[in-house]
PDB file of C-alpha atoms in Angstrom:
ATOM      1  CA  MET A 299     -11.502  54.187  26.732  1.00  0.00           C
ATOM      2  CA  LEU A 300     -14.457  54.541  28.903  1.00  0.00           C
ATOM      3  CA  GLY A 301     -16.798  54.254  25.957  1.00  0.00           C
ATOM      4  CA  LYS A 302     -15.238  51.035  24.797  1.00  0.00           C
ATOM      5  CA  LYS A 303     -15.505  49.423  28.201  1.00  0.00           C
ATOM      6  CA  GLN A 304     -19.131  50.351  28.459  1.00  0.00           C
ATOM      7  CA  ARG A 305     -19.883  48.846  25.097  1.00  0.00           C
ATOM      8  CA  SER A 306     -18.184  45.520  25.928  1.00  0.00           C
ATOM      9  CA  THR A 307     -20.028  45.421  29.235  1.00  0.00           C
ATOM     10  CA  ASN A 308     -23.273  45.962  27.419  1.00  0.00           C
ATOM     11  CA  LYS A 309     -22.505  43.076  25.083  1.00  0.00           C
ATOM     12  CA  LYS A 310     -21.760  40.791  28.027  1.00  0.00           C
ATOM     13  CA  ASN A 311     -24.975  41.768  29.730  1.00  0.00           C
ATOM     14  CA  TYR A 312     -26.877  41.146  26.540  1.00  0.00           C
ATOM     15  CA  VAL A 313     -25.511  37.623  26.254  1.00  0.00           C
ATOM     16  CA  ALA A 314     -26.245  36.929  29.914  1.00  0.00           C
ATOM     17  CA  GLU A 315     -29.850  38.027  29.543  1.00  0.00           C
ATOM     18  CA  VAL A 316     -30.671  35.571  26.762  1.00  0.00           C
ATOM     19  CA  GLU A 317     -32.896  32.812  28.141  1.00  0.00           C
ATOM     20  CA  ILE A 318     -32.294  29.222  27.160  1.00  0.00           C
ATOM     21  CA  VAL A 319     -35.567  27.413  26.572  1.00  0.00           C
ATOM     22  CA  ALA A 320     -35.687  23.828  27.870  1.00  0.00           C
ATOM     23  CA  PRO A 321     -36.797  21.149  25.424  1.00  0.00           C
ATOM     24  CA  ILE A 322     -40.494  20.257  25.525  1.00  0.00           C
ATOM     25  CA  GLY A 323     -41.279  23.351  27.498  1.00  0.00           C
ATOM     26  CA  GLY A 324     -39.489  22.220  30.675  1.00  0.00           C
ATOM     27  CA  LEU A 325     -41.594  19.064  31.135  1.00  0.00           C
ATOM     28  CA  ALA A 326     -38.780  16.569  30.586  1.00  0.00           C
ATOM     29  CA  VAL A 327     -37.441  16.481  34.145  1.00  0.00           C
ATOM     30  CA  PRO A 328     -40.802  16.170  35.944  1.00  0.00           C
ATOM     31  CA  LEU A 329     -41.882  13.554  33.401  1.00  0.00           C
ATOM     32  CA  LEU A 330     -38.712  11.527  33.986  1.00  0.00           C
ATOM     33  CA  ILE A 331     -39.182  11.744  37.760  1.00  0.00           C
ATOM     34  CA  LEU A 332     -42.766  10.521  37.406  1.00  0.00           C
ATOM     35  CA  LEU A 333     -41.683   7.637  35.189  1.00  0.00           C
ATOM     36  CA  MET A 334     -38.950   6.721  37.688  1.00  0.00           C
ATOM     37  CA  LEU A 335     -41.478   6.625  40.560  1.00  0.00           C
ATOM     38  CA  ILE A 336     -43.836   4.438  38.533  1.00  0.00           C
ATOM     39  CA  SER A 337     -40.947   2.119  37.710  1.00  0.00           C
ATOM     40  CA  CYS A 338     -39.956   1.868  41.391  1.00  0.00           C
ATOM     41  CA  ILE A 339     -43.505   0.980  42.406  1.00  0.00           C
ATOM     42  CA  ALA A 340     -43.655  -1.665  39.671  1.00  0.00           C
ATOM     43  CA  VAL A 341     -40.391  -3.227  40.903  1.00  0.00           C
ATOM     44  CA  VAL A 342     -41.690  -3.398  44.479  1.00  0.00           C
ATOM     45  CA  GLN A 343     -44.956  -5.010  43.380  1.00  0.00           C
ATOM     46  CA  SER A 344     -43.132  -7.464  41.150  1.00  0.00           C
ATOM     47  CA  SER A 345     -40.768  -8.611  43.889  1.00  0.00           C
ATOM     48  CA  HIS A 346     -43.637  -8.954  46.378  1.00  0.00           C
ATOM     49  CA  LYS A 347     -45.605 -11.095  43.921  1.00  0.00           C
ATOM     50  CA  SER A 348     -42.494 -13.154  43.178  1.00  0.00           C
ATOM     51  CA  ARG A 349     -41.912 -13.897  46.875  1.00  0.00           C
ATOM     52  CA  LYS A 350     -45.565 -14.789  47.371  1.00  0.00           C
ATOM     53  CA  LEU A 351     -45.541 -17.184  44.410  1.00  0.00           C
ATOM     54  CA  PHE A 352     -42.282 -18.754  45.603  1.00  0.00           C
ATOM     55  CA  GLY A 353     -43.887 -19.442  48.989  1.00  0.00           C
ATOM     56  CA  GLN A 354     -46.830 -21.106  47.267  1.00  0.00           C
ATOM     57  CA  LEU A 355     -44.427 -23.165  45.167  1.00  0.00           C
ATOM     58  CA  GLN A 356     -42.644 -24.390  48.303  1.00  0.00           C
ATOM     59  CA  ASP A 357     -45.981 -25.350  49.883  1.00  0.00           C
ATOM     60  CA  LEU A 358     -47.005 -27.284  46.773  1.00  0.00           C
ATOM     61  CA  ARG A 359     -43.655 -29.094  46.641  1.00  0.00           C
ATOM     62  CA  ARG A 360     -44.052 -30.083  50.292  1.00  0.00           C
ATOM     63  CA  GLU A 361     -47.562 -31.366  49.581  1.00  0.00           C
ATOM     64  CA  ALA A 362     -46.298 -33.297  46.537  1.00  0.00           C
ATOM     65  CA  MET A 363     -43.659 -35.013  48.690  1.00  0.00           C
ATOM     66  CA  LEU A 364     -46.306 -36.046  51.224  1.00  0.00           C
ATOM     67  CA  LEU A 365     -48.514 -37.409  48.449  1.00  0.00           C
ATOM     68  CA  GLU A 366     -45.591 -39.380  47.023  1.00  0.00           C
ATOM     69  CA  GLU A 367     -44.946 -40.901  50.464  1.00  0.00           C
ATOM     70  CA  ASP A 368     -48.617 -41.866  50.745  1.00  0.00           C
ATOM     71  CA  TRP A 369     -48.503 -43.362  47.241  1.00  0.00           C
ATOM     72  CA  GLY A 370     -45.482 -45.457  48.195  1.00  0.00           C
ATOM     73  CA  ARG A 371     -47.236 -46.710  51.326  1.00  0.00           C
ATOM     74  CA  LEU A 372     -50.352 -47.589  49.334  1.00  0.00           C
ATOM     75  CA  LEU A 373     -48.314 -49.509  46.755  1.00  0.00           C
ATOM     76  CA  LEU A 374     -46.631 -51.450  49.549  1.00  0.00           C
ATOM     77  CA  GLU A 375     -49.993 -52.197  51.154  1.00  0.00           C
ATOM     78  CA  GLN A 376     -51.432 -53.307  47.814  1.00  0.00           C
ATOM     79  CA  SER A 377     -48.530 -55.655  47.179  1.00  0.00           C
ATOM     80  CA  THR A 378     -48.969 -57.091  50.681  1.00  0.00           C
ATOM     81  CA  TRP A 379     -52.707 -57.681  50.286  1.00  0.00           C
ATOM     82  CA  ALA A 380     -52.341 -59.117  46.776  1.00  0.00           C
ATOM     83  CA  SER A 381     -49.404 -61.438  47.425  1.00  0.00           C
ATOM     84  CA  PRO A 382     -49.999 -64.945  45.998  1.00  0.00           C
ATOM     85  CA  ASP A 383     -49.383 -66.651  49.357  1.00  0.00           C
ATOM     86  CA  ARG A 384     -51.964 -64.495  51.119  1.00  0.00           C
ATOM     87  CA  VAL A 385     -54.535 -65.055  48.353  1.00  0.00           C
ATOM     88  CA  GLN A 386     -53.912 -68.810  48.571  1.00  0.00           C
ATOM     89  CA  ASP A 387     -54.337 -68.810  52.364  1.00  0.00           C
ATOM     90  CA  MET A 388     -57.545 -66.751  52.184  1.00  0.00           C
ATOM     91  CA  ALA A 389     -58.998 -69.034  49.506  1.00  0.00           C
ATOM     92  CA  VAL A 390     -58.307 -72.157  51.542  1.00  0.00           C
ATOM     93  CA  GLN A 391     -59.255 -70.844  55.010  1.00  0.00           C
ATOM     94  CA  LYS A 392     -62.161 -68.489  54.413  1.00  0.00           C
ATOM     95  CA  LEU A 393     -63.669 -69.751  51.161  1.00  0.00           C
ATOM     96  CA  LYS A 394     -62.857 -73.435  51.700  1.00  0.00           C
ATOM     97  CA  MET A 395     -61.432 -73.664  48.185  1.00  0.00           C
ATOM     98  CA  GLN A 396     -59.011 -76.333  47.049  1.00  0.00           C
ATOM     99  CA  ALA A 397     -57.023 -77.027  43.897  1.00  0.00           C
ATOM    100  CA  PRO A 398     -58.797 -79.384  41.451  1.00  0.00           C
ATOM    101  CA  LYS A 399     -57.461 -82.894  41.013  1.00  0.00           C
ATOM    102  CA  ALA A 400     -55.801 -83.786  37.739  1.00  0.00           C
ATOM    103  CA  ARG A 401     -58.724 -85.980  36.543  1.00  0.00           C
ATOM    104  CA  GLU A 402     -61.187 -83.097  37.185  1.00  0.00           C
ATOM    105  CA  VAL A 403     -59.325 -80.685  34.866  1.00  0.00           C
ATOM    106  CA  LYS A 404     -60.594 -80.480  31.291  1.00  0.00           C
ATOM    107  CA  MET A 405     -58.644 -78.691  28.574  1.00  0.00           C
ATOM    108  CA  VAL A 406     -60.656 -76.590  26.158  1.00  0.00           C
ATOM    109  CA  GLY A 407     -59.346 -76.426  22.611  1.00  0.00           C
ATOM    110  CA  GLY A 408     -60.004 -74.214  19.627  1.00  0.00           C
ATOM    111  CA  TYR A 409     -58.807 -70.893  20.984  1.00  0.00           C
ATOM    112  CA  GLY A 410     -55.701 -69.171  19.705  1.00  0.00           C
ATOM    113  CA  LYS A 411     -52.668 -70.908  18.222  1.00  0.00           C
ATOM    114  CA  ALA A 412     -52.668 -73.752  20.756  1.00  0.00           C
ATOM    115  CA  GLY A 413     -56.005 -75.175  19.637  1.00  0.00           C
TER     116      GLY A 413
END
């Protein structure tokens, strides 16, 4: 019996001593860790750039709103300065202009469908 036990023990030891070789020579795990670190750094840089660009977008939107307000004010000012009543008053007061009398008006023919 002792001989049989020794032989089975030897077989177990033989199986235990066999080395299992990792795929790609054991480089898979360190390579995956390196790729994970590179990916993490890329995510951090991407989110930083995204936040920076969003801040610039907000600044540009704020500036666009201010420009739109200025544009509205300028349109209002233009309509005030170019109103027919104001032009009439300026023509009469400053330029001493007056509307022509009916006998001074001459119609010119020959242009377009009317002539």
